[in-house]
Coordinates of C-alpha atoms and ligand atoms in Angstrom, one line a residue:
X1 CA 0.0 0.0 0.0
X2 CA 1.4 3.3 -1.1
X3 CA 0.4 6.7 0.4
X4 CA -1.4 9.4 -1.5
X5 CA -2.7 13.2 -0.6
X6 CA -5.4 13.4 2.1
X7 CA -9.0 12.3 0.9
X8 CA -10.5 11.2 3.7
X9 CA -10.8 13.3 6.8
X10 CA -9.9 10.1 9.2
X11 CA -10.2 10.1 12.9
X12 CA -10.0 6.4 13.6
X13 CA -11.6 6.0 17.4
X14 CA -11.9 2.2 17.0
X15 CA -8.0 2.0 16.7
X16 CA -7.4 4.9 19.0
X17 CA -9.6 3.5 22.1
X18 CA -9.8 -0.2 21.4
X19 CA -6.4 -1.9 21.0
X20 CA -6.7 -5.4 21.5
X21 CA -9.8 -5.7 19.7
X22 CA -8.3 -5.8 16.3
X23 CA -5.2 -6.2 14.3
X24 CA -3.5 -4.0 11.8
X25 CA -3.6 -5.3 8.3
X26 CA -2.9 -4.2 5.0
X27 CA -5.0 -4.6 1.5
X28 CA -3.6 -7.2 -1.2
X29 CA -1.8 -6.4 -4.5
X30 CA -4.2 -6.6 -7.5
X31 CA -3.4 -6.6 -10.8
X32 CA -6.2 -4.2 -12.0
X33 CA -8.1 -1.6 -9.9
X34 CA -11.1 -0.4 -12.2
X35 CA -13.8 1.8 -10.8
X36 CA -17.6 0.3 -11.6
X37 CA -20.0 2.0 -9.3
X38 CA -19.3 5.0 -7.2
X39 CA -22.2 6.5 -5.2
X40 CA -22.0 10.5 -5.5
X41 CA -24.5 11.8 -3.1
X42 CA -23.6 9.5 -0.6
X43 CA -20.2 10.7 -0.9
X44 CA -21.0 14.3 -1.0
X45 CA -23.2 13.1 2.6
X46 CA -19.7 12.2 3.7
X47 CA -18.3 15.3 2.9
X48 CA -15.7 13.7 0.3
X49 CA -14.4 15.2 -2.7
X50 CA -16.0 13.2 -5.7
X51 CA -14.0 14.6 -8.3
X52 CA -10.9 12.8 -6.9
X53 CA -12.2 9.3 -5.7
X54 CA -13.8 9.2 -9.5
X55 CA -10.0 8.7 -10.8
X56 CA -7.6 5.7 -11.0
X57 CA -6.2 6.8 -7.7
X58 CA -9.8 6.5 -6.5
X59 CA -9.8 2.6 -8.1
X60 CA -6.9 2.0 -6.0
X61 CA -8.2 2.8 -2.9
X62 CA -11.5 1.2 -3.4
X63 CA -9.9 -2.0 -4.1
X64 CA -7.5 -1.7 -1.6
X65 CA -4.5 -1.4 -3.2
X66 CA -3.4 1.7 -1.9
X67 CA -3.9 3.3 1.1
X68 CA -5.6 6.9 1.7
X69 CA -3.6 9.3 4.1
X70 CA -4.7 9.2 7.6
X71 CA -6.0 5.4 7.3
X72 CA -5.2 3.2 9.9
X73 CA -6.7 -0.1 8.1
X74 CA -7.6 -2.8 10.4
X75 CA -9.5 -6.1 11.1
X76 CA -11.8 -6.4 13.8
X77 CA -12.1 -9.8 15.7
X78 CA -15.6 -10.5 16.6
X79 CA -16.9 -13.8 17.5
X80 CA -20.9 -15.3 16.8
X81 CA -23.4 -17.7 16.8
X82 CA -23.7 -18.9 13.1
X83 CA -27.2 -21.2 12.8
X84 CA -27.1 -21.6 16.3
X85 CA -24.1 -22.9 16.5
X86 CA -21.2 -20.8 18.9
X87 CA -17.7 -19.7 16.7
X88 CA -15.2 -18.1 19.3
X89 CA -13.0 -16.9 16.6
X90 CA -14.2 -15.0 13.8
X91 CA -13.6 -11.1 12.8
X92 CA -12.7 -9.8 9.7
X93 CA -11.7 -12.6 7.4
X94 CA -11.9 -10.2 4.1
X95 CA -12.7 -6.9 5.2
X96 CA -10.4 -4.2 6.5
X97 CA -12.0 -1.1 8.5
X98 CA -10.0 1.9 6.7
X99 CA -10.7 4.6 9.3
X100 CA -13.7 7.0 10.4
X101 CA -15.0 10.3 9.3
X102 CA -17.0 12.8 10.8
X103 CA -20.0 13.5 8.0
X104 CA -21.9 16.4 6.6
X105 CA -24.7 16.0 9.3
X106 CA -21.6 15.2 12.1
X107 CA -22.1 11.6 12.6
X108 CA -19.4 9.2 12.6
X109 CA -18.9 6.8 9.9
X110 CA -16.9 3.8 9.6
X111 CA -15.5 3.0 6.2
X112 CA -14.7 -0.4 5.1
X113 CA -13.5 -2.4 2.4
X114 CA -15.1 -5.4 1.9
X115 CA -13.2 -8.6 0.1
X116 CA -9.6 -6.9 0.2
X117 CA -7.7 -9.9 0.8
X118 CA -6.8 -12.5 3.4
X119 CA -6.3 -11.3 7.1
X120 CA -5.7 -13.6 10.3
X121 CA -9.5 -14.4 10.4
X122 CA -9.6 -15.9 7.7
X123 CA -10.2 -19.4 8.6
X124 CA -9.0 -20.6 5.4
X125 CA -10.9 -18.6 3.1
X126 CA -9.1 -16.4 0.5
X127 CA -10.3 -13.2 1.6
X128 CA -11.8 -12.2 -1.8
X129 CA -15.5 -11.1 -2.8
X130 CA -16.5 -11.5 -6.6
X131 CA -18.5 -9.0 -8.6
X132 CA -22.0 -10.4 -8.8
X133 CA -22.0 -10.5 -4.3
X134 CA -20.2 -7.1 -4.3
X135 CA -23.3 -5.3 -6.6
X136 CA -25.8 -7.7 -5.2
X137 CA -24.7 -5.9 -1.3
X138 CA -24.8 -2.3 -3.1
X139 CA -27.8 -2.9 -4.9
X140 CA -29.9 -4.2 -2.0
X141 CA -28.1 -2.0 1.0
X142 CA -29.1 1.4 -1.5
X143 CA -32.7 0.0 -2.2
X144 CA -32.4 -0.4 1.6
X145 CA -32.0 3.0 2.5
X146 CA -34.3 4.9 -0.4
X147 CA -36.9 2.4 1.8
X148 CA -36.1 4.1 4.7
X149 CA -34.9 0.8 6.7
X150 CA -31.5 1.7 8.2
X151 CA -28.6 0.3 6.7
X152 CA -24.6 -0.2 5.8
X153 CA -24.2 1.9 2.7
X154 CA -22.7 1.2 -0.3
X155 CA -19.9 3.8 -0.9
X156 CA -18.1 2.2 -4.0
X157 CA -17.9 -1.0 -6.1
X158 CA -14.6 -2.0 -7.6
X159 CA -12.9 -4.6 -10.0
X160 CA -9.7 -6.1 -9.1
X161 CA -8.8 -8.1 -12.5
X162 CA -8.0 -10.9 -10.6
X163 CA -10.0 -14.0 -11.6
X164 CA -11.6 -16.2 -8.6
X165 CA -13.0 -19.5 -8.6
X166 CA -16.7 -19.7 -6.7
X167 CA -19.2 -22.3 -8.8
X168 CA -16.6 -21.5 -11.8
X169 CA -14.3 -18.2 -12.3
X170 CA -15.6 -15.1 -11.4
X171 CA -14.2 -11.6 -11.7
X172 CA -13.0 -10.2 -8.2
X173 CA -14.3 -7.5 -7.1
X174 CA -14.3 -5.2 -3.6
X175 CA -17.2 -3.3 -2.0
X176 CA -16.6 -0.2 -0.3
X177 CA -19.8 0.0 2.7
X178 CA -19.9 2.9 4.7
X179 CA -21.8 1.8 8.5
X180 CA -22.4 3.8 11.6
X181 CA -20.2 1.2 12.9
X182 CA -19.4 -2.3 12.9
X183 CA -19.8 -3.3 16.6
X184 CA -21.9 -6.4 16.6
X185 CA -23.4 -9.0 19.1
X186 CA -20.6 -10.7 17.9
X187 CA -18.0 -8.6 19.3
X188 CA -18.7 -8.6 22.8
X189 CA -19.4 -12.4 22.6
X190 CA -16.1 -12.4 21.7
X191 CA -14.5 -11.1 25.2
X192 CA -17.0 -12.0 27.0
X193 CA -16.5 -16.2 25.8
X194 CA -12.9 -15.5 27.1
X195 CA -14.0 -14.0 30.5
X196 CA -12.4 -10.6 29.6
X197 CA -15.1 -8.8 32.0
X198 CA -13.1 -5.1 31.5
X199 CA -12.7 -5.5 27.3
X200 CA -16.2 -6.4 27.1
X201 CA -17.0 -3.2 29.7
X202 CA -14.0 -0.8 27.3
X203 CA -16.3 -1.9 24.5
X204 CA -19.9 -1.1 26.4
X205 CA -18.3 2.0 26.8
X206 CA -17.1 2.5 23.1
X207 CA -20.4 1.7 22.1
X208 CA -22.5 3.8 24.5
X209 CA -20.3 7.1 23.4
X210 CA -20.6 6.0 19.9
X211 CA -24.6 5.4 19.6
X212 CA -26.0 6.4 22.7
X213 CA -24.1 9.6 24.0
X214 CA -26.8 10.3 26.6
X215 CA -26.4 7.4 28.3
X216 CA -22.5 7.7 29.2
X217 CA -21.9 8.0 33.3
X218 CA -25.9 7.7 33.9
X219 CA -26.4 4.9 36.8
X220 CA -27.4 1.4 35.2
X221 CA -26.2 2.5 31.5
X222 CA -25.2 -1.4 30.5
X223 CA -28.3 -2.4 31.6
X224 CA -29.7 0.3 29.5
X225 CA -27.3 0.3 26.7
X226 CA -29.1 -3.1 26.0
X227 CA -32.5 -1.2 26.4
X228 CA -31.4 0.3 23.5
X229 CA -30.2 -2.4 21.1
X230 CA -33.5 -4.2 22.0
X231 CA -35.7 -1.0 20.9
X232 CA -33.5 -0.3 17.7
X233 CA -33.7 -4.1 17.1
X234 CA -37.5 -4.5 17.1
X235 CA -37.8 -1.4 15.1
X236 CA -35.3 -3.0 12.5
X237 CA -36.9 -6.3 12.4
X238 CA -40.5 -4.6 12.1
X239 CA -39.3 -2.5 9.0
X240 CA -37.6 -5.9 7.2
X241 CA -41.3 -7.3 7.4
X242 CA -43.1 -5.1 6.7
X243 CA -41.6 -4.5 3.6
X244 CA -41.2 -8.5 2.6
X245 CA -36.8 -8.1 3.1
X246 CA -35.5 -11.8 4.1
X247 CA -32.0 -11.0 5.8
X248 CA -31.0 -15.2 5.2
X249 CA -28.4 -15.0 8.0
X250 CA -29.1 -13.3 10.9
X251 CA -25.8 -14.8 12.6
X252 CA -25.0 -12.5 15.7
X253 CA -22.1 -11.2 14.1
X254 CA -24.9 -10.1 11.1
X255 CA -26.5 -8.4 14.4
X256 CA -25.6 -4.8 14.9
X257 CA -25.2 -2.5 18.4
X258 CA -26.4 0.4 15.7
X259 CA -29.8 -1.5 14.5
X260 CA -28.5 -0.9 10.5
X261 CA -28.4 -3.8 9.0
X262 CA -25.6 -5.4 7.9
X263 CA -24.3 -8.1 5.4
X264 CA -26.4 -8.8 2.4
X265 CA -25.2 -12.2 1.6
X266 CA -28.0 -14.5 0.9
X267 CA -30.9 -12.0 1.0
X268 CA -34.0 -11.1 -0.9
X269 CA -37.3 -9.8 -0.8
X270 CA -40.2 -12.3 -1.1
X271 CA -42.9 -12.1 -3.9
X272 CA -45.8 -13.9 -3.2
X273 CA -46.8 -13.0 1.2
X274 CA -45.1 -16.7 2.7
X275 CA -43.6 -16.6 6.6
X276 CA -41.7 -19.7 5.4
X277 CA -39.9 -18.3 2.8
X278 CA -36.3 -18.8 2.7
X279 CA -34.0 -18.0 -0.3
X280 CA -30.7 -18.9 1.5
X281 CA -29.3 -22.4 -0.2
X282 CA -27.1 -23.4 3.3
X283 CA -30.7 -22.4 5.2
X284 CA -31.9 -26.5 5.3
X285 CA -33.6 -26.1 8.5
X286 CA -35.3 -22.8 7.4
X287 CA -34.1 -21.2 10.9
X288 CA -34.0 -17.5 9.0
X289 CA -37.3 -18.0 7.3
X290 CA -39.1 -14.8 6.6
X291 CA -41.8 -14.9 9.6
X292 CA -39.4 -16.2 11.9
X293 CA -36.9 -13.2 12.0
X294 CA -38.8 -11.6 15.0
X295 CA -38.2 -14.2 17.1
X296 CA -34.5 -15.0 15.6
X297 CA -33.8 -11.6 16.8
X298 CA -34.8 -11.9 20.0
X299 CA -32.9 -14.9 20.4
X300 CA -29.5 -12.7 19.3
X301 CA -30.1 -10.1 22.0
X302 CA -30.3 -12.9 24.9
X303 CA -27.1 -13.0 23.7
X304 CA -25.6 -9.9 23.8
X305 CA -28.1 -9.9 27.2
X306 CA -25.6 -12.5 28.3
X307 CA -22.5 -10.7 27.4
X308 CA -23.5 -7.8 29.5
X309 CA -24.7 -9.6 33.0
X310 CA -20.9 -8.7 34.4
X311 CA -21.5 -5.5 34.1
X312 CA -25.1 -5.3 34.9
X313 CA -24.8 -6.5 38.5
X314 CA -21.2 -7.3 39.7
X315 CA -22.2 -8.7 42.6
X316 CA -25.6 -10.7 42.3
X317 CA -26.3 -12.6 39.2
X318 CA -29.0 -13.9 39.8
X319 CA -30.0 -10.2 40.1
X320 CA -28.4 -9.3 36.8
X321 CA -30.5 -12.5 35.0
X322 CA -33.8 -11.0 36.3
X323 CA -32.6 -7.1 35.1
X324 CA -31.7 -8.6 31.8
X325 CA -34.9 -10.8 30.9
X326 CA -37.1 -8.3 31.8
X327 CA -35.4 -5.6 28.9
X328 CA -35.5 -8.5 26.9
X329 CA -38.9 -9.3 28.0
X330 CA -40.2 -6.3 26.1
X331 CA -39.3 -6.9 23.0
X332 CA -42.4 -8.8 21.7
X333 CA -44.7 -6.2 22.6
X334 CA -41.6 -3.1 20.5
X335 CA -41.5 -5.4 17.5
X336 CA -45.7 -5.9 17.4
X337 CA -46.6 -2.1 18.0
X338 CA -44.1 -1.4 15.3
X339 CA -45.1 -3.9 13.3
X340 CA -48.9 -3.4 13.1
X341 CA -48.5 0.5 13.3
X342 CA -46.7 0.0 9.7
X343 CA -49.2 -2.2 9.0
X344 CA -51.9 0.1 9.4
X345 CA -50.4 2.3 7.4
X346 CA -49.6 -0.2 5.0
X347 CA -53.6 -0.7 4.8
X348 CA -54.5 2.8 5.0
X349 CA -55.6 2.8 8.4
X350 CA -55.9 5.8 10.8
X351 CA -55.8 6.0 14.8
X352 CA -55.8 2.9 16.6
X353 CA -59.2 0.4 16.9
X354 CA -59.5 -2.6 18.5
X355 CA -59.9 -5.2 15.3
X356 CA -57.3 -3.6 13.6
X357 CA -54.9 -6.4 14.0
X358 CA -57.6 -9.1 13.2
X359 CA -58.3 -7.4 10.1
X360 CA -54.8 -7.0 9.0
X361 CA -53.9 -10.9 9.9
X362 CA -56.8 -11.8 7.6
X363 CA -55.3 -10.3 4.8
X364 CA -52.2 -12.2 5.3
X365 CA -53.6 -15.2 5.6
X366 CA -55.9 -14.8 2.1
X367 CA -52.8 -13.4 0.4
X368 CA -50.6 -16.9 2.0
X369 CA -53.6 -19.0 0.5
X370 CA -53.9 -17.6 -2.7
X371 CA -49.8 -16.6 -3.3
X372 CA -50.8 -13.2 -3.6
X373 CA -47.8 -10.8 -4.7
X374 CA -46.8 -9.1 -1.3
X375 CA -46.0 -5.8 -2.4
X376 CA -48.3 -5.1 -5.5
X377 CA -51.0 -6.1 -3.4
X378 CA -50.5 -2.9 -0.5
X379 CA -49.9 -0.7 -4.3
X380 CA -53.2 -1.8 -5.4
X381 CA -54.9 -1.5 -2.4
X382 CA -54.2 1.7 -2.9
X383 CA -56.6 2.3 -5.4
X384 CA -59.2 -0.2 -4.0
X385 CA -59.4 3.6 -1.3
X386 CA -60.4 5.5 -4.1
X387 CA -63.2 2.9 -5.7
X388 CA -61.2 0.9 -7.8
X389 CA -60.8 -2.4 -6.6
X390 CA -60.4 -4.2 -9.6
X391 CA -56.3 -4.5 -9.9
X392 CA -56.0 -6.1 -6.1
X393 CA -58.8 -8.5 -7.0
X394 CA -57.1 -9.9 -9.8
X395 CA -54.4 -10.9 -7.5
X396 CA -56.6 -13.1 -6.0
X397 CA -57.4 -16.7 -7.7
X398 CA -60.6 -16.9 -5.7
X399 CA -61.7 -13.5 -5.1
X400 CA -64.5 -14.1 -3.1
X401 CA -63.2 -13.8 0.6
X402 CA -61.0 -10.9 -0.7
X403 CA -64.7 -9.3 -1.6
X404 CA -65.9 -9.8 1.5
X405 CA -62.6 -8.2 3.4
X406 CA -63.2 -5.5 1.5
X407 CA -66.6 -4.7 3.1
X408 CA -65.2 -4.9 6.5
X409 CA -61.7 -2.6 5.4
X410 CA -64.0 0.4 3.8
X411 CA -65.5 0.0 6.5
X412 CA -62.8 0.8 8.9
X413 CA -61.6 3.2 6.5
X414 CA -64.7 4.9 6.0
X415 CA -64.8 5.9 9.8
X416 CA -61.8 8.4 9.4
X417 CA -62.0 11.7 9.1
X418 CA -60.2 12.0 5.8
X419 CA -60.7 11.9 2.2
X420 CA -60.1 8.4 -0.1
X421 CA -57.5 10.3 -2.0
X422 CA -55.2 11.1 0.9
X423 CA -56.0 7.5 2.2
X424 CA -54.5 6.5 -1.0
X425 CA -51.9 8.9 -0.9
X426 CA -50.8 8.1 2.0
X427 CA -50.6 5.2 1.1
X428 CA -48.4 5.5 -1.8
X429 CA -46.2 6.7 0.8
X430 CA -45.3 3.9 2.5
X431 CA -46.1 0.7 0.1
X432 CA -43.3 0.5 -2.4
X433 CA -43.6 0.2 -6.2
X434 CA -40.4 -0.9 -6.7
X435 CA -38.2 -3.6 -4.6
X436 CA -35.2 -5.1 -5.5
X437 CA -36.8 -8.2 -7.1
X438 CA -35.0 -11.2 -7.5
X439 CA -35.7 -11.9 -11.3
X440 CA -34.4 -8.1 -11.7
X441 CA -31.1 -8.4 -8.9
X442 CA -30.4 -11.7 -10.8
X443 CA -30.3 -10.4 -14.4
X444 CA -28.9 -7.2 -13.8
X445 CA -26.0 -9.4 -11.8
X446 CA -25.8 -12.0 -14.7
X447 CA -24.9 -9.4 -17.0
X448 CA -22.3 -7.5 -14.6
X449 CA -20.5 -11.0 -14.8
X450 CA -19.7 -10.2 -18.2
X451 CA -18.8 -6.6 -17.9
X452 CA -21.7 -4.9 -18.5
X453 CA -22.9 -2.6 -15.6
X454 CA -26.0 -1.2 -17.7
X455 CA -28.5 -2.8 -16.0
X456 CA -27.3 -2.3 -12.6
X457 CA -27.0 1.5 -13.1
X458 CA -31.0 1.1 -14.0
X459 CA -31.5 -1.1 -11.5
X460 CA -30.2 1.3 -8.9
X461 CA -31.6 4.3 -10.4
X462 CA -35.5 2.6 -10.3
X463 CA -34.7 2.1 -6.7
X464 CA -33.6 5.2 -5.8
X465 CA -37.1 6.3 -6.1
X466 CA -39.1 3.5 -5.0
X467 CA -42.6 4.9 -4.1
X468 CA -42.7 7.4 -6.8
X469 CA -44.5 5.1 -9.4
X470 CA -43.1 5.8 -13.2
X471 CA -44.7 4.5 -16.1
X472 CA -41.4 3.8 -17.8
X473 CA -40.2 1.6 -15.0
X474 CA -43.4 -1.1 -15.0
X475 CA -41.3 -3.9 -15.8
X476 CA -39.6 -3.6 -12.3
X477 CA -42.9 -3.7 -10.6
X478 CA -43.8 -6.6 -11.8
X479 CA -43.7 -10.0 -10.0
X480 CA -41.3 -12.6 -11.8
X481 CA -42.4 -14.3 -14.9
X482 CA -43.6 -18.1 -14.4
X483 CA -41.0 -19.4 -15.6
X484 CA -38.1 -17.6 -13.1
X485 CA -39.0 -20.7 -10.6
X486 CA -38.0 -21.1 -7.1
X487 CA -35.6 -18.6 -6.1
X488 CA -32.1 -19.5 -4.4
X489 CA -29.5 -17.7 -2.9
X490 CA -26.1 -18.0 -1.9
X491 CA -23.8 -16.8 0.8
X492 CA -21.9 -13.9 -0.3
X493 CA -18.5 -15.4 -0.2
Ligands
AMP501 P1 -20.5 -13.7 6.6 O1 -21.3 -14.9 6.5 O2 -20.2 -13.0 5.3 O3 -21.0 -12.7 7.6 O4 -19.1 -14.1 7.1 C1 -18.9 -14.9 8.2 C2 -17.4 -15.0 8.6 O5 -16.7 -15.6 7.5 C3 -16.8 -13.6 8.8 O6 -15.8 -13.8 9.8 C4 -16.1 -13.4 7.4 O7 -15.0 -12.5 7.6 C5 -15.7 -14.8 7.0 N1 -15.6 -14.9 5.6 C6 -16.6 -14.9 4.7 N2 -16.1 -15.1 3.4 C7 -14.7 -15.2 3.5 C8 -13.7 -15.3 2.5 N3 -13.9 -15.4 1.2 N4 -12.4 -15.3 3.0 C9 -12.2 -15.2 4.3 N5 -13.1 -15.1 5.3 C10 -14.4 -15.1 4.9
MG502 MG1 -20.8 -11.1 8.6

């Protein structure tokens, strides 16, 4: 790694505050660093000067090559439960953190290159990413965030011209993400498998002044600190569902201390409404199936719960058990209030009655019958507000009990105190026209494996916008063609 003129603002607290909990690495040599997607606005967000990432010189930082002034690259060790299963040793097997920078709107930001080469974590692996999971992360993370579910970001998107066998030879590739950090579950499992009480309370610390300032030298703030995971957890999970996103591998070192999410390896958004639907090809058991992230989630904070009982009560643990289930207890009720507040407005529903949950959870269950499209279903709905049912009926094979829901929805809708074209409105406002679906993702990918970006750019640029509906665009709105089949993914490695 050379050095070149300052770029990137750094001020690198991980490496500053945390030695111990990482070690200093360096990116690999590659033959060919060639720019393929670099994300302006978010770089202008960070404060960086486009003109001179958009260069060669730009190329060779994203891939790692060379590093920017001021970087102190790193990989983090972080431990996790992967399918249940605990790994004391993991961290950054192919990623190196490069640093932090202070944004436009003053929040910290880690940035991190993704598939940069072998470090010690790397378990045998070869430290690589390939093209096709490198624009499938960007693609998904940015459709992400234009949804409004928080999120790693995708800075950049880089070829290395190094060839790399996965089912055949791929071309390498690194991913630049951008993340308000990269303290996971994982990470205090880590110290705290090894008994390293004051490294798991160093990191507490870290990540209380990093996402929740206010809490620093309040009484109780681990206890709290968890409080706070828990809440940003439930939110998370609430916004994945409601929006049909299937994570794939919610591992708890995929489990943020932020609540962004993190690592889109085998992800994807489902099509027809199905709580069983799993995309992930390693996923046999179905343990990350779409309905049962809620509950996967929960799971992942009694871990990090667990992590933290040390420091919740030194002296009584028992004590320190009942503080911790009792945060953790009220998860549940965060993720359901979030969940069926979105789904009111999902439905077009005002205020708060009594039946509104019954009423949603028929829907469901008509549109899991029937494999009713998930998300062209809340679009059409839309219209069904202002008289036209027709296009959500047609959804339906057997329209019948659909009719009848109808009755008892413009019924419920009818009792608000606002007109059928801001029901629908707001409405438009929350259900999506355009996801990242996977006949789309997986032909816009396809052709990136041969070195033609076109379709991603469109891809991305449909996205950007994904409630604004646009004539143009229909053929991303539309559910895949019969003949796409059942989808599978695979782990982005
Ligand atoms: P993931 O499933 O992508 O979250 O990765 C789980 C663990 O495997 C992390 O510690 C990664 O750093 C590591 N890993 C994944 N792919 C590779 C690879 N190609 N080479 C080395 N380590 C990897
Ligand atoms: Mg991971």
């Amino acid at each position: 790694m050379g050095l070149v003129s300052p770029l990137f603002p750094f001020d690198n607290s991980y490496a500053r505050e945390l030695p111990g909990f990482y070690v200093d690495w360096e990116g690999a040599r590659v033959p060919e660093p060639s720019l393929v997607l670099f994300n302006t606005s978010l770089a202008q967000e960070l404060g960086l000067q486009t003109s001179a990432l958009e260069t060669p010189q730009g190329a060779a930082i994203f891939t790692g090559m060379v590093k920017p002034e001021g970087s102190s690259p790193l990989a983090q060790v972080y431990a996790g439960h992967q399918f249940g299963g605990f790994s004391p040793q993991l961290g950054d097997g192919r990623a190196l953190l490069l640093g932090e920078i202070i944004d436009t709107n003053g929040r910290r930001r880690d940035i991190q290159l993704k598939g940069s080469g072998p470090t010690p974590f790397s378990r045998g692996g070869d430290g690589k990413a390939v093209i096709g999971p490198v624009l499938r992360e960007y693609i998904i993370g940015e459709a992400m965030h234009a949804l409004g579910i928080p999120t790693t970001r995708a800075l950049a998107a880089a070829t290395t011209g190094e060839t790399i066998f996965r089912e055949g030879p791929k071309p390498g590739a690194v991913l630049t993400r951008v993340a308000s950090s990269h303290l996971r579950v994982g990470t205090f499992q880590f110290f705290a498998a090894r008994g390293e009480t004051e490294k798991v309370r160093q990191l507490a610390d870290y990540a209380i002044a990093r996402h929740d300032p206010d809490l620093a030298d309040t009484q109780d703030r681990y206890l709290k600190l968890l409080g706070r995971v828990i809440e940003r957890q439930a939110s998370l999970i609430a916004k994945w569902v409601l929006v049909g996103f299937v994570h794939g591998v919610m591992n708890t070192d995929n489990t943020t201390i932020s609540g962004e999410t993190i690592d889109y390896g085998p992800c994807a958004f489902i099509d027809a409404y199905n709580p069983a639907a799993v995309f992930s090809s390693i996923d046999h058991g179905g343990r990350y199936a779409f309905g049962r992230q809620p509950m996967i989630a929960q799971w992942n904070l009694a871990r990090l719960a667990e992590t933290l009982l040390a420091l919740i009560d030194p002296d009584d643990l028992d004590k320190a058990v009942e503080r911790a289930s009792s945060e953790l207890g009220r998860f549940p009720e965060l993720y359901k209030s979030a969940w069926l507040d979105g789904m009111r407005a999902k439905t077009g529903l005002q205020g708060k009655e009594e039946g509104d949950q019954s009423l949603v959870e028929a829907l469901l269950t008509m549109m899991q019958n029937q494999n009713v499209d998930y998300t062209l279903l809340f679009r059409h709905l839309a219209h069904a507000a202002n008289g036209n049912a027709e296009k959500a009926r047609a959804l339906f094979e057997a329209p019948e009990a659909f009719d009848a829901w109808l009755i008892d929805w413009r019924e419920r809708v009818s009792r608000q105190n606002i007109d059928h074209n801001a029901t629908s409105t707001n409405m438009n406002q929350v259900n999506p026209a355009y996801i990242p679906r996977n006949h789309k993702v997986e032909e816009a990918l396809q052709a990136a494996e041969t070195g033609d970006y076109t379709l991603v750019k469109q891809l991305l640029e449909v996205l950007r916008t994904p409630y604004s509906e646009n004539p143009a665009h229909e053929a991303y709105a539309n559910p895949p063609p019969g003949d796409f089949g059942p989808y599978r993914t695979f782990c982005g490695t």
